[in-house]
Short mmCIF file of C-alpha atoms in Angstrom, two decimals:
data_model
loop_
_atom_site.label_atom_id
_atom_site.label_comp_id
_atom_site.label_asym_id
_atom_site.label_seq_id
_atom_site.Cartn_x
_atom_site.Cartn_y
_atom_site.Cartn_z
CA MET A 1 54.13 139.11 62.38
CA SER A 2 57.58 140.59 62.29
CA ARG A 3 60.25 140.12 64.86
CA GLU A 4 59.78 143.55 66.39
CA GLU A 5 56.03 143.12 66.55
CA PHE A 6 56.37 139.75 68.15
CA LEU A 7 58.81 141.02 70.67
CA GLN A 8 56.73 144.13 71.49
CA SER A 9 53.62 142.04 71.93
CA LEU A 10 55.46 139.68 74.13
CA GLU A 11 56.91 142.47 76.21
CA ALA A 12 53.45 143.88 76.66
CA ARG A 13 52.10 140.56 77.88
CA LEU A 14 54.96 140.06 80.29
CA GLN A 15 54.64 143.36 82.13
CA VAL A 16 53.82 141.50 85.27
CA LEU A 17 57.31 140.12 85.43
CA ASN A 18 60.39 141.67 86.74
CA GLU A 19 62.12 143.91 84.26
CA LYS A 20 65.29 141.89 84.41
CA GLU A 21 63.45 138.60 83.76
CA ARG A 22 61.45 140.14 81.01
CA ASP A 23 64.49 141.48 79.24
CA ASP A 24 66.20 138.13 79.61
CA ILE A 25 63.30 136.35 77.98
CA LEU A 26 63.10 138.86 75.15
CA SER A 27 66.81 138.58 74.47
CA GLU A 28 66.57 134.87 74.18
CA TYR A 29 63.79 135.01 71.74
CA ARG A 30 65.50 137.73 69.78
CA GLN A 31 68.69 135.62 69.57
CA HIS A 32 66.76 132.55 68.60
CA ILE A 33 65.02 134.33 65.79
CA SER A 34 68.36 135.66 64.61
CA LEU A 35 69.91 132.23 64.60
CA ARG A 36 66.91 130.81 62.78
CA MET A 37 67.17 133.48 60.18
CA GLU A 38 70.86 132.71 59.84
CA SER A 39 69.94 129.07 59.13
CA GLY A 40 67.85 130.24 56.22
CA LEU A 41 64.35 130.93 57.63
CA SER A 42 62.51 134.20 57.41
CA GLU A 43 61.27 136.13 60.35
CA GLU A 44 57.72 134.95 59.98
CA GLU A 45 58.76 131.29 59.66
CA ALA A 46 60.98 131.53 62.71
CA ILE A 47 58.21 133.20 64.70
CA ARG A 48 55.65 130.67 63.39
CA ASP A 49 57.77 127.87 64.84
CA PHE A 50 57.10 129.33 68.31
CA GLY A 51 53.52 128.22 67.99
CA ASP A 52 50.45 129.96 69.30
CA PHE A 53 51.36 133.28 70.84
CA GLU A 54 48.83 133.03 73.71
CA GLU A 55 49.95 129.59 74.64
CA LEU A 56 53.54 130.79 74.57
CA VAL A 57 52.72 133.62 76.95
CA SER A 58 50.80 131.22 79.22
CA GLU A 59 53.76 128.85 79.44
CA ILE A 60 56.19 131.66 80.16
CA LEU A 61 53.98 133.02 82.93
CA ASP A 62 53.36 129.55 84.27
CA ALA A 63 57.13 129.12 84.58
CA TYR A 64 57.04 132.04 87.05
CA ASN A 65 53.90 130.73 88.76
CA VAL A 66 51.89 133.62 87.39
CA ASN A 67 48.29 133.11 86.30
CA PRO A 68 48.40 132.85 82.57
CA GLU A 69 45.04 134.79 82.36
CA PHE A 70 46.75 137.81 83.86
CA GLY A 71 47.00 140.59 81.29
CA ARG A 72 45.33 138.51 78.66
CA ALA A 73 42.87 140.37 76.43
CA PRO A 74 39.30 139.18 76.96
CA GLN A 75 38.12 136.69 74.51
CA GLY A 76 34.83 135.31 73.47
CA GLU A 77 32.23 135.83 76.08
CA ASP A 78 34.39 138.02 78.14
CA ARG A 79 35.10 140.32 75.21
CA LYS A 80 31.42 140.44 74.37
CA LYS A 81 30.57 141.40 77.87
CA GLU A 82 33.25 144.00 77.96
CA ASN A 83 32.17 145.46 74.65
CA ALA A 84 28.60 145.53 75.81
CA ALA A 85 29.61 147.25 79.06
CA LYS A 86 31.62 149.83 77.03
CA ALA A 87 28.69 150.50 74.73
CA ALA A 88 26.33 150.83 77.66
CA ALA A 89 28.70 153.25 79.36
CA ALA A 90 28.99 155.30 76.19
CA GLY A 91 25.27 155.38 75.78
CA ALA A 92 24.83 156.39 79.36
CA TRP A 93 27.37 159.08 78.98
CA ARG A 94 25.64 160.43 75.87
CA LEU A 95 22.34 160.41 77.73
CA VAL A 96 23.82 162.23 80.69
CA SER A 97 25.48 164.82 78.45
CA ARG A 98 22.18 165.41 76.60
CA ALA A 99 20.31 165.69 79.84
CA GLY A 100 22.88 168.05 81.16
CA LYS A 101 22.58 170.28 78.15
CA GLY A 102 18.82 170.24 78.38
CA LEU A 103 18.99 171.01 82.04
CA GLY A 104 21.39 173.83 81.32
CA ARG A 105 19.01 175.35 78.78
CA MET A 106 16.11 174.91 81.15
CA VAL A 107 18.05 176.67 83.96
CA THR A 108 18.98 179.47 81.60
CA ALA A 109 15.35 179.97 80.57
CA LEU A 110 14.16 179.85 84.18
CA TRP A 111 16.75 182.32 85.18
CA GLY A 112 15.69 184.69 82.47
CA LEU A 113 12.07 184.31 83.52
CA MET A 114 12.92 184.97 87.13
CA VAL A 115 14.88 188.06 86.18
CA ARG A 116 11.99 189.37 84.12
CA MET A 117 9.60 188.65 86.94
CA VAL A 118 11.73 190.43 89.49
CA LEU A 119 12.08 193.43 87.15
CA GLY A 120 8.35 193.40 86.61
CA VAL A 121 7.69 193.25 90.31
CA PHE A 122 10.00 196.21 90.93
CA ALA A 123 8.44 198.18 88.16
CA GLY A 124 5.00 197.36 89.43
CA ALA A 125 6.04 198.23 92.98
CA GLY A 126 7.42 201.51 91.73
CA ARG A 127 4.20 202.38 89.98
CA PHE A 128 2.12 201.26 92.95
CA GLY A 129 4.31 203.39 95.22
CA LYS A 130 3.84 206.36 93.04
CA TRP A 131 0.10 205.77 92.95
CA MET A 132 0.04 205.42 96.72
CA MET A 133 2.06 208.65 97.16
CA SER A 134 -0.14 210.57 94.84
CA GLY A 135 -3.20 209.28 96.62
CA ALA A 136 -1.73 210.08 100.02
CA ALA A 137 -0.68 213.51 98.82
CA GLY A 138 -4.14 214.16 97.54
CA LEU A 139 -5.70 212.68 100.63
CA PHE A 140 -3.79 214.72 103.17
CA SER A 141 -2.77 217.74 101.12
CA GLY A 142 -3.95 221.17 102.09
CA LYS A 143 -5.59 221.80 98.74
CA ARG A 144 -9.09 221.22 99.79
CA HIS A 145 -12.23 221.81 98.01
CA ARG A 146 -14.51 224.67 98.81
CA ASN A 147 -17.96 223.24 98.73
CA ARG A 148 -21.16 225.07 98.28
CA ALA A 149 -23.69 224.72 101.04
CA GLY A 150 -25.54 221.52 100.79
CA ASP A 151 -23.07 219.89 98.51
CA SER A 152 -22.06 216.30 99.14
CA GLY A 153 -18.65 217.48 100.18
CA PHE A 154 -16.73 215.79 97.35
CA ALA A 155 -14.95 217.22 94.38
CA GLY A 156 -16.10 220.57 93.21
CA GLU A 157 -14.65 223.52 91.54
CA ARG A 158 -13.74 226.55 93.44
CA PRO A 159 -14.22 229.83 91.68
CA ALA A 160 -11.00 231.61 91.22
CA ASP A 161 -12.36 234.88 92.39
CA GLY A 162 -13.65 233.54 95.71
CA SER A 163 -17.23 234.27 94.79
CA LEU A 164 -18.27 231.13 96.48
CA LEU A 165 -16.89 232.41 99.79
CA ARG A 166 -18.61 235.70 99.29
CA GLU A 167 -21.86 233.90 98.78
CA ARG A 168 -21.38 232.02 101.96
CA MET A 169 -20.55 235.07 103.86
CA GLU A 170 -23.52 236.89 102.47
CA GLU A 171 -25.73 233.99 103.38
CA THR A 172 -24.52 233.90 106.89
CA MET A 173 -24.71 237.59 107.16
CA GLU A 174 -28.28 237.88 105.98
CA THR A 175 -29.96 235.95 108.76
CA PRO A 176 -30.03 236.76 112.45
CA GLU A 177 -28.86 233.22 113.30
CA THR A 178 -25.55 233.87 111.66
CA ALA A 179 -24.54 235.91 114.64
CA ALA A 180 -24.45 232.70 116.72
CA LEU A 181 -23.14 230.52 113.84
CA PRO A 182 -20.26 228.62 115.18
CA GLY A 183 -17.11 228.89 113.20
CA ALA A 184 -17.54 232.36 111.99
CA VAL A 185 -14.22 233.60 113.13
CA SER A 186 -13.56 236.87 111.29
CA ILE A 187 -15.51 239.17 109.16
CA ALA A 188 -14.41 241.72 106.62
CA ALA A 189 -14.10 245.18 108.00
CA GLY A 190 -17.18 247.16 108.28
CA GLU A 191 -19.50 244.28 107.95
CA GLY A 192 -20.61 244.43 111.58
CA LEU A 193 -21.00 240.81 112.21
CA ASP A 194 -20.09 239.37 115.55
CA PRO A 195 -18.25 236.10 115.51
CA ALA A 196 -19.71 233.13 117.19
CA ALA A 197 -18.39 232.02 120.53
CA ASP A 198 -18.98 228.29 120.22
CA ARG A 199 -16.06 226.44 118.88
CA THR A 200 -16.66 222.89 119.87
CA GLY A 201 -15.90 220.34 117.17
CA ARG A 202 -16.09 222.74 114.25
CA ASN A 203 -14.15 222.17 111.11
CA ALA A 204 -11.39 224.44 109.88
CA GLY A 205 -12.67 224.69 106.30
CA ILE A 206 -15.02 227.63 106.35
CA GLU A 207 -13.14 229.20 109.19
CA GLY A 208 -9.96 229.06 107.30
CA ALA A 209 -11.71 230.50 104.26
CA PHE A 210 -13.05 233.42 106.25
CA SER A 211 -9.78 234.11 108.04
CA ALA A 212 -7.95 233.88 104.75
CA GLU A 213 -10.39 236.26 103.25
CA THR A 214 -9.88 238.87 105.80
CA GLY A 215 -6.25 238.11 106.38
CA ASN A 216 -5.27 239.07 102.87
CA GLY A 217 -7.87 241.80 102.45
CA GLU A 218 -8.80 240.43 99.06
CA PRO A 219 -11.35 237.95 98.09
CA GLY A 220 -10.40 234.69 96.69
CA GLN A 221 -7.11 234.37 98.39
CA THR A 222 -6.51 231.85 101.01
CA GLY A 223 -3.42 231.12 103.01
CA THR A 224 -4.27 228.70 105.58
CA GLY A 225 -2.80 225.28 105.09
CA GLY A 226 -2.06 225.92 101.51
CA ARG A 227 -5.57 225.83 100.44
CA THR A 228 -5.33 227.47 97.17
CA GLY A 229 -8.22 225.42 95.89
CA GLU A 230 -6.63 224.85 92.62
CA GLY A 231 -8.96 222.23 91.28
CA ASN A 232 -10.67 219.05 91.39
CA ARG A 233 -8.75 217.18 94.00
CA LYS A 234 -10.84 214.87 96.09
CA PRO A 235 -11.08 215.90 99.77
CA GLY A 236 -9.33 213.95 102.40
CA LEU A 237 -11.15 211.64 104.78
CA PHE A 238 -10.94 213.93 107.81
CA SER A 239 -11.63 217.10 105.81
CA ARG A 240 -14.69 215.41 104.48
CA TRP A 241 -15.83 215.05 108.03
CA GLY A 242 -15.22 218.74 108.41
CA ARG A 243 -17.25 219.60 105.44
CA ARG A 244 -19.98 217.49 106.66
CA ARG A 245 -19.90 219.31 109.95
CA ARG A 246 -19.96 222.55 108.03
CA ARG A 247 -23.04 221.52 106.21
CA MET A 248 -24.46 220.54 109.41
CA ASP A 249 -23.59 223.86 110.78
CA GLU A 250 -25.14 225.66 107.82
CA GLY A 251 -28.21 223.56 108.17
CA GLU A 252 -28.56 223.90 111.83
CA LYS A 253 -31.15 226.46 111.58
CA ARG A 254 -33.27 223.90 109.70
CA ARG A 255 -32.44 220.79 111.82
CA GLY A 256 -32.18 222.30 115.26
CA PHE A 257 -31.53 219.87 118.05
CA PHE A 258 -31.00 216.80 115.98
CA GLY A 259 -28.39 218.53 113.92
CA TRP A 260 -26.50 219.51 116.96
CA LEU A 261 -26.72 215.97 118.30
CA TRP A 262 -25.43 214.48 115.08
CA SER A 263 -22.63 216.86 114.88
CA GLY A 264 -21.73 216.07 118.42
CA ILE A 265 -21.76 212.46 117.82
CA VAL A 266 -19.50 212.78 114.75
CA GLY A 267 -17.13 215.02 116.66
CA LEU A 268 -16.92 212.56 119.49
CA ALA A 269 -16.28 209.75 117.10
CA LEU A 270 -13.52 211.67 115.41
CA PHE A 271 -12.07 212.53 118.73
CA GLY A 272 -12.12 208.89 119.75
CA VAL A 273 -10.44 207.79 116.57
CA ARG A 274 -7.72 210.31 117.11
CA ALA A 275 -7.34 209.43 120.73
CA ALA A 276 -7.06 205.73 119.90
CA GLY A 277 -4.54 206.42 117.18
CA VAL A 278 -2.42 208.48 119.51
CA ALA A 279 -2.66 205.93 122.33
CA PHE A 280 -2.18 202.78 120.31
CA LEU A 281 -0.04 203.90 117.46
CA LEU A 282 1.84 207.15 117.97
CA ILE A 283 2.88 206.59 121.54
CA PRO A 284 4.16 202.97 121.06
CA MET A 285 5.96 204.03 117.91
CA GLY A 286 7.46 206.89 119.72
CA ILE A 287 8.73 204.63 122.45
CA VAL A 288 10.17 202.18 119.95
CA ASP A 289 11.74 205.04 118.04
CA PHE A 290 13.28 206.44 121.19
CA PHE A 291 14.84 203.14 122.15
CA GLY A 292 15.96 202.63 118.58
CA VAL A 293 17.76 205.85 118.67
CA MET A 294 19.43 204.88 121.93
CA PHE A 295 20.52 201.52 120.46
CA LEU A 296 21.73 203.28 117.33
CA GLY A 297 23.95 205.47 119.43
CA CYS A 298 25.37 202.45 121.21
CA VAL A 299 26.18 200.55 118.10
CA LEU A 300 27.59 203.60 116.51
CA VAL A 301 29.99 203.97 119.39
CA MET A 302 30.92 200.33 119.12
CA CYS A 303 31.68 200.83 115.42
CA LEU A 304 33.91 203.75 116.22
CA LEU A 305 35.69 201.61 118.78
CA GLY A 306 36.41 198.99 116.12
CA TYR A 307 33.79 196.35 116.68
CA PRO A 308 32.48 194.72 113.48
CA VAL A 309 28.85 195.83 113.89
CA TRP A 310 28.47 198.05 110.86
CA GLY A 311 25.72 195.87 109.56
CA VAL A 312 23.74 196.19 112.86
CA THR A 313 24.31 199.92 112.79
CA LEU A 314 22.95 200.37 109.30
CA GLY A 315 20.04 198.15 110.08
CA THR A 316 19.24 200.11 113.25
CA PHE A 317 19.50 203.37 111.39
CA GLY A 318 17.14 202.10 108.80
CA GLY A 319 14.72 200.95 111.38
CA VAL A 320 14.82 204.31 113.14
CA MET A 321 14.16 206.14 109.90
CA SER A 322 11.31 203.80 108.99
CA CYS A 323 9.70 204.17 112.39
CA THR A 324 9.98 207.94 112.32
CA ALA A 325 8.52 208.07 108.84
CA LEU A 326 5.68 205.84 109.96
CA MET A 327 5.02 208.04 112.92
CA LEU A 328 4.90 211.14 110.79
CA LEU A 329 2.56 209.41 108.34
CA THR A 330 0.27 208.32 111.15
CA ALA A 331 0.27 211.77 112.64
CA ASP A 332 -0.62 213.30 109.29
CA ILE A 333 -3.43 210.81 108.92
CA LEU A 334 -4.85 211.52 112.35
CA PHE A 335 -4.36 215.24 112.26
CA PRO A 336 -4.52 216.24 108.63
CA GLY A 337 -3.20 219.50 107.38
CA LYS A 338 -2.21 220.82 110.77
CA GLY A 339 1.49 220.89 110.08
CA ARG A 340 1.01 222.67 106.81
CA GLU A 341 -1.23 225.24 108.37
CA LYS A 342 1.29 225.96 110.96
CA ARG A 343 3.96 226.46 108.39
CA GLU A 344 1.72 228.81 106.36
CA LYS A 345 0.94 230.80 109.54
CA ARG A 346 4.63 231.10 110.37
CA ARG A 347 5.31 232.37 106.87
CA ARG A 348 2.65 235.00 107.17
CA LYS A 349 3.69 236.25 110.60
CA PRO A 350 6.05 238.96 109.35
CA ALA A 351 3.35 240.21 106.94
CA ALA A 352 0.81 240.15 109.70
CA ALA A 353 3.08 242.03 112.04
CA VAL A 354 3.36 244.85 109.39
CA SER A 355 -0.33 245.22 109.14
CA GLN A 356 -0.93 245.47 112.86
CA GLY A 357 -1.37 249.27 112.74
CA GLU A 358 -4.08 249.18 110.15
CA THR A 359 -7.64 250.00 111.03
CA VAL A 360 -8.97 246.79 109.76
CA PRO A 361 -7.87 243.96 111.96
CA GLU A 362 -6.87 240.83 110.27
CA THR A 363 -8.60 238.62 112.66
CA VAL A 364 -11.20 239.03 115.28
CA SER A 365 -11.17 237.07 118.43
CA LEU A 366 -14.03 235.16 119.78
CA ASP A 367 -15.21 238.08 121.89
CA GLY A 368 -15.05 240.41 118.94
CA SER A 369 -11.91 242.23 119.84
CA PRO A 370 -8.99 242.26 117.52
CA ALA A 371 -6.80 239.19 118.18
CA GLU A 372 -3.04 239.09 117.82
CA ASN A 373 -1.60 237.01 115.14
CA THR A 374 -0.28 234.34 117.37
CA GLY A 375 -0.57 230.64 117.67
CA GLU A 376 -3.88 230.93 119.26
CA GLU A 377 -5.36 231.43 115.84
CA GLU A 378 -4.07 228.13 114.88
CA THR A 379 -5.79 226.44 117.74
CA ALA A 380 -8.88 228.35 116.96
CA HIS A 381 -8.84 227.28 113.40
CA GLU A 382 -7.89 223.84 114.18
CA ALA A 383 -10.49 223.07 116.81
CA MET B 1 52.48 113.16 68.35
CA ASN B 2 50.19 113.71 71.23
CA ALA B 3 50.91 116.99 72.86
CA GLN B 4 50.36 115.62 76.33
CA PHE B 5 52.99 112.89 75.81
CA LYS B 6 55.42 115.51 74.54
CA LYS B 7 54.77 117.82 77.36
CA GLY B 8 55.35 115.07 79.92
CA VAL B 9 58.72 113.93 78.57
CA LEU B 10 60.04 117.33 77.50
CA GLU B 11 61.45 118.16 80.90
CA LEU B 12 63.38 114.87 81.16
CA ILE B 13 64.81 115.34 77.66
CA VAL B 14 65.98 118.89 78.42
CA LEU B 15 67.66 117.75 81.67
CA LEU B 16 69.31 114.88 79.96
CA SER B 17 70.49 117.16 77.13
CA VAL B 18 72.25 119.56 79.48
CA THR B 19 73.85 116.64 81.45
CA LYS B 20 76.25 115.87 78.58
CA ARG B 21 77.46 119.46 78.25
CA ASP B 22 76.43 123.08 78.84
CA MET B 23 74.25 124.46 76.07
CA TYR B 24 72.79 127.70 75.04
CA GLY B 25 69.13 128.20 74.28
CA TYR B 26 69.11 127.73 70.49
CA GLU B 27 71.45 124.74 70.76
CA LEU B 28 69.24 123.15 73.38
CA VAL B 29 66.11 123.69 71.33
CA SER B 30 67.79 122.05 68.34
CA GLU B 31 68.84 119.07 70.52
CA VAL B 32 65.37 118.57 71.91
CA SER B 33 63.78 118.94 68.53
CA ARG B 34 65.73 115.82 67.36
CA VAL B 35 63.86 113.76 69.91
CA VAL B 36 60.35 115.26 70.03
CA ASP B 37 58.70 117.79 67.69
CA VAL B 38 57.66 120.65 69.91
CA ASN B 39 57.19 124.37 69.46
CA GLU B 40 60.55 125.97 69.87
CA GLY B 41 58.94 128.74 71.85
CA THR B 42 57.77 126.43 74.56
CA ILE B 43 61.32 125.37 75.46
CA TYR B 44 62.46 128.72 76.63
CA PRO B 45 59.73 128.88 79.26
CA LEU B 46 60.70 125.41 80.43
CA LEU B 47 64.31 126.53 80.67
CA LYS B 48 63.27 129.56 82.64
CA ARG B 49 61.19 127.48 85.03
CA LEU B 50 63.96 125.00 85.66
CA THR B 51 66.28 127.91 86.16
CA ASN B 52 63.92 129.49 88.71
CA GLU B 53 63.76 126.14 90.48
CA ARG B 54 67.50 126.09 90.78
CA TYR B 55 67.99 123.10 88.54
CA PHE B 56 69.88 125.18 85.97
CA GLU B 57 72.46 127.88 86.25
CA THR B 58 73.09 130.38 83.40
CA TYR B 59 76.11 132.34 82.37
CA LEU B 60 77.09 134.38 79.34
CA ARG B 61 79.84 133.33 77.04
CA GLU B 62 81.26 135.45 74.22
CA SER B 63 80.58 134.24 70.83
CA THR B 64 82.42 134.88 67.58
CA GLU B 65 79.18 134.54 65.57
CA GLY B 66 77.24 137.29 67.26
CA PRO B 67 76.22 138.65 70.54
CA PRO B 68 77.07 136.83 73.85
CA ARG B 69 75.07 133.65 74.33
CA LYS B 70 73.49 132.49 77.62
CA TYR B 71 74.54 129.00 78.51
CA TYR B 72 72.65 126.62 80.73
CA HIS B 73 74.46 124.45 83.27
CA LEU B 74 72.91 121.61 85.29
CA THR B 75 73.27 122.13 89.01
CA ALA B 76 73.59 119.45 91.63
CA ALA B 77 69.98 119.78 92.39
CA GLY B 78 69.27 119.51 88.75
CA ILE B 79 71.25 116.31 88.58
CA LEU B 80 69.23 114.77 91.40
CA TYR B 81 66.08 115.88 89.92
CA LYS B 82 67.10 114.52 86.54
CA ASP B 83 67.93 111.12 88.11
CA ALA B 84 64.65 110.98 89.93
CA LEU B 85 62.77 111.97 86.94
CA ARG B 86 64.52 109.41 84.76
CA LYS B 87 63.74 106.63 87.27
CA GLU B 88 60.11 107.59 87.34
CA TRP B 89 59.97 107.65 83.61
CA GLN B 90 61.59 104.21 83.33
CA GLU B 91 59.14 102.71 85.77
CA PHE B 92 56.19 104.43 84.16
CA SER B 93 57.20 103.53 80.70
CA SER B 94 57.90 99.85 81.69
CA ARG B 95 54.49 99.51 83.23
CA VAL B 96 52.80 101.06 80.27
CA ASN B 97 54.81 98.90 77.84
CA GLY B 98 53.92 95.81 79.84
CA PHE B 99 50.30 96.72 79.89
CA ILE B 100 50.35 97.23 76.19
CA LYS B 101 51.92 93.87 75.63
CA GLU B 102 49.36 92.14 77.80
CA SER B 103 46.63 93.97 75.99
CA GLU B 104 48.03 92.81 72.61
CA ARG B 105 48.42 89.26 73.84
CA GLU B 106 44.75 89.15 74.75
#
């Protein structure tokens, strides 16, 4: 060991002492080594004369009443224990780092899976929504089938030239009972048929077809409720009821009293369903919507005054829109096609007004006199 | 020589050495080494301890042969301690010597 090494080691071991004391001790040993070297010894020999380094440090610390074990490097068992502890800590740290990396990979994989699931849910929801919308549109659209007499009332093709309607009209015209056939609203000019006076619980299908026939003056054209009969759409639930009634009407002459009874029961049931829907769905939703609109106005005013309620305002607006949409949907379900029929009627009012002076009236009222093209027709059709 | 013997008498020798005249560390180590063969490094801690216990005073004196040297001077308390230590040693050593003689006689 050289002099500098000895002095540096000694300084490191005497860190517990005061700096002044430590420097004093080091200067003494430095001087002693120098004098020993001047007497002919080498650095190593002079340092060797100091004896065991650890004992020397212990004696110096003891002179200051300091525990000689202080600052001493662990030896023997202590060093083994310390090395074992260090190895265990290193191993534990490696284990923790590996676990952390594995956990990170797992989290990344789970995150990707969740993202894919969410995207799949949204995509599926979109497709489902489109399917529902298409079904609802087909269910409640005005494009209804024209069924032949005696058909089951489900999908069927409508001849483009309206020959089916002509056949129906001819059938009804050929028998005396057709004069009292309910639902026969209007007849083509010159046919001489009297319309029926009974309008209780009759469907609008055949009525609309007849009125459309005469309204346009040309066979095959319909205008009521957008019933162009383009193709093979399935009829709606309530229109199916109507066709069933129509078949019942057409078969009344065969069934007689029981047909009337059945048709009455069906009509009552339909009326009950609609009444319940209005009482328990539309009216409560209307009330909720009304109060929602009121609340929306209040929070909107608060927002304009500077209160931090924009979130509540947006939520209320969304709720009002949702409730309104739900109400419209419910109304469309309960009263199918009525809104569309009204719109079609309104569109044809100017054209109907032009044709008022013609000899052939567009429509015939229940008592056989020409009827004005007013809203009463709608109610007549929609009864 | 037994290390415990040397360790026990080392303090007395150091005190007696400084009694004659003030000495610096290397000189004192050389003086003690004439009496007992000890590690030179162990003397400096002893000097430091005796200095901390106020038995020694230190001062620097310029040297023509190198850097300034630190000299050790025996204080009054050091003198008293030295006298007491010498008396104890004399009594201890006489009893031990007497015991040895008796043991040899038997």
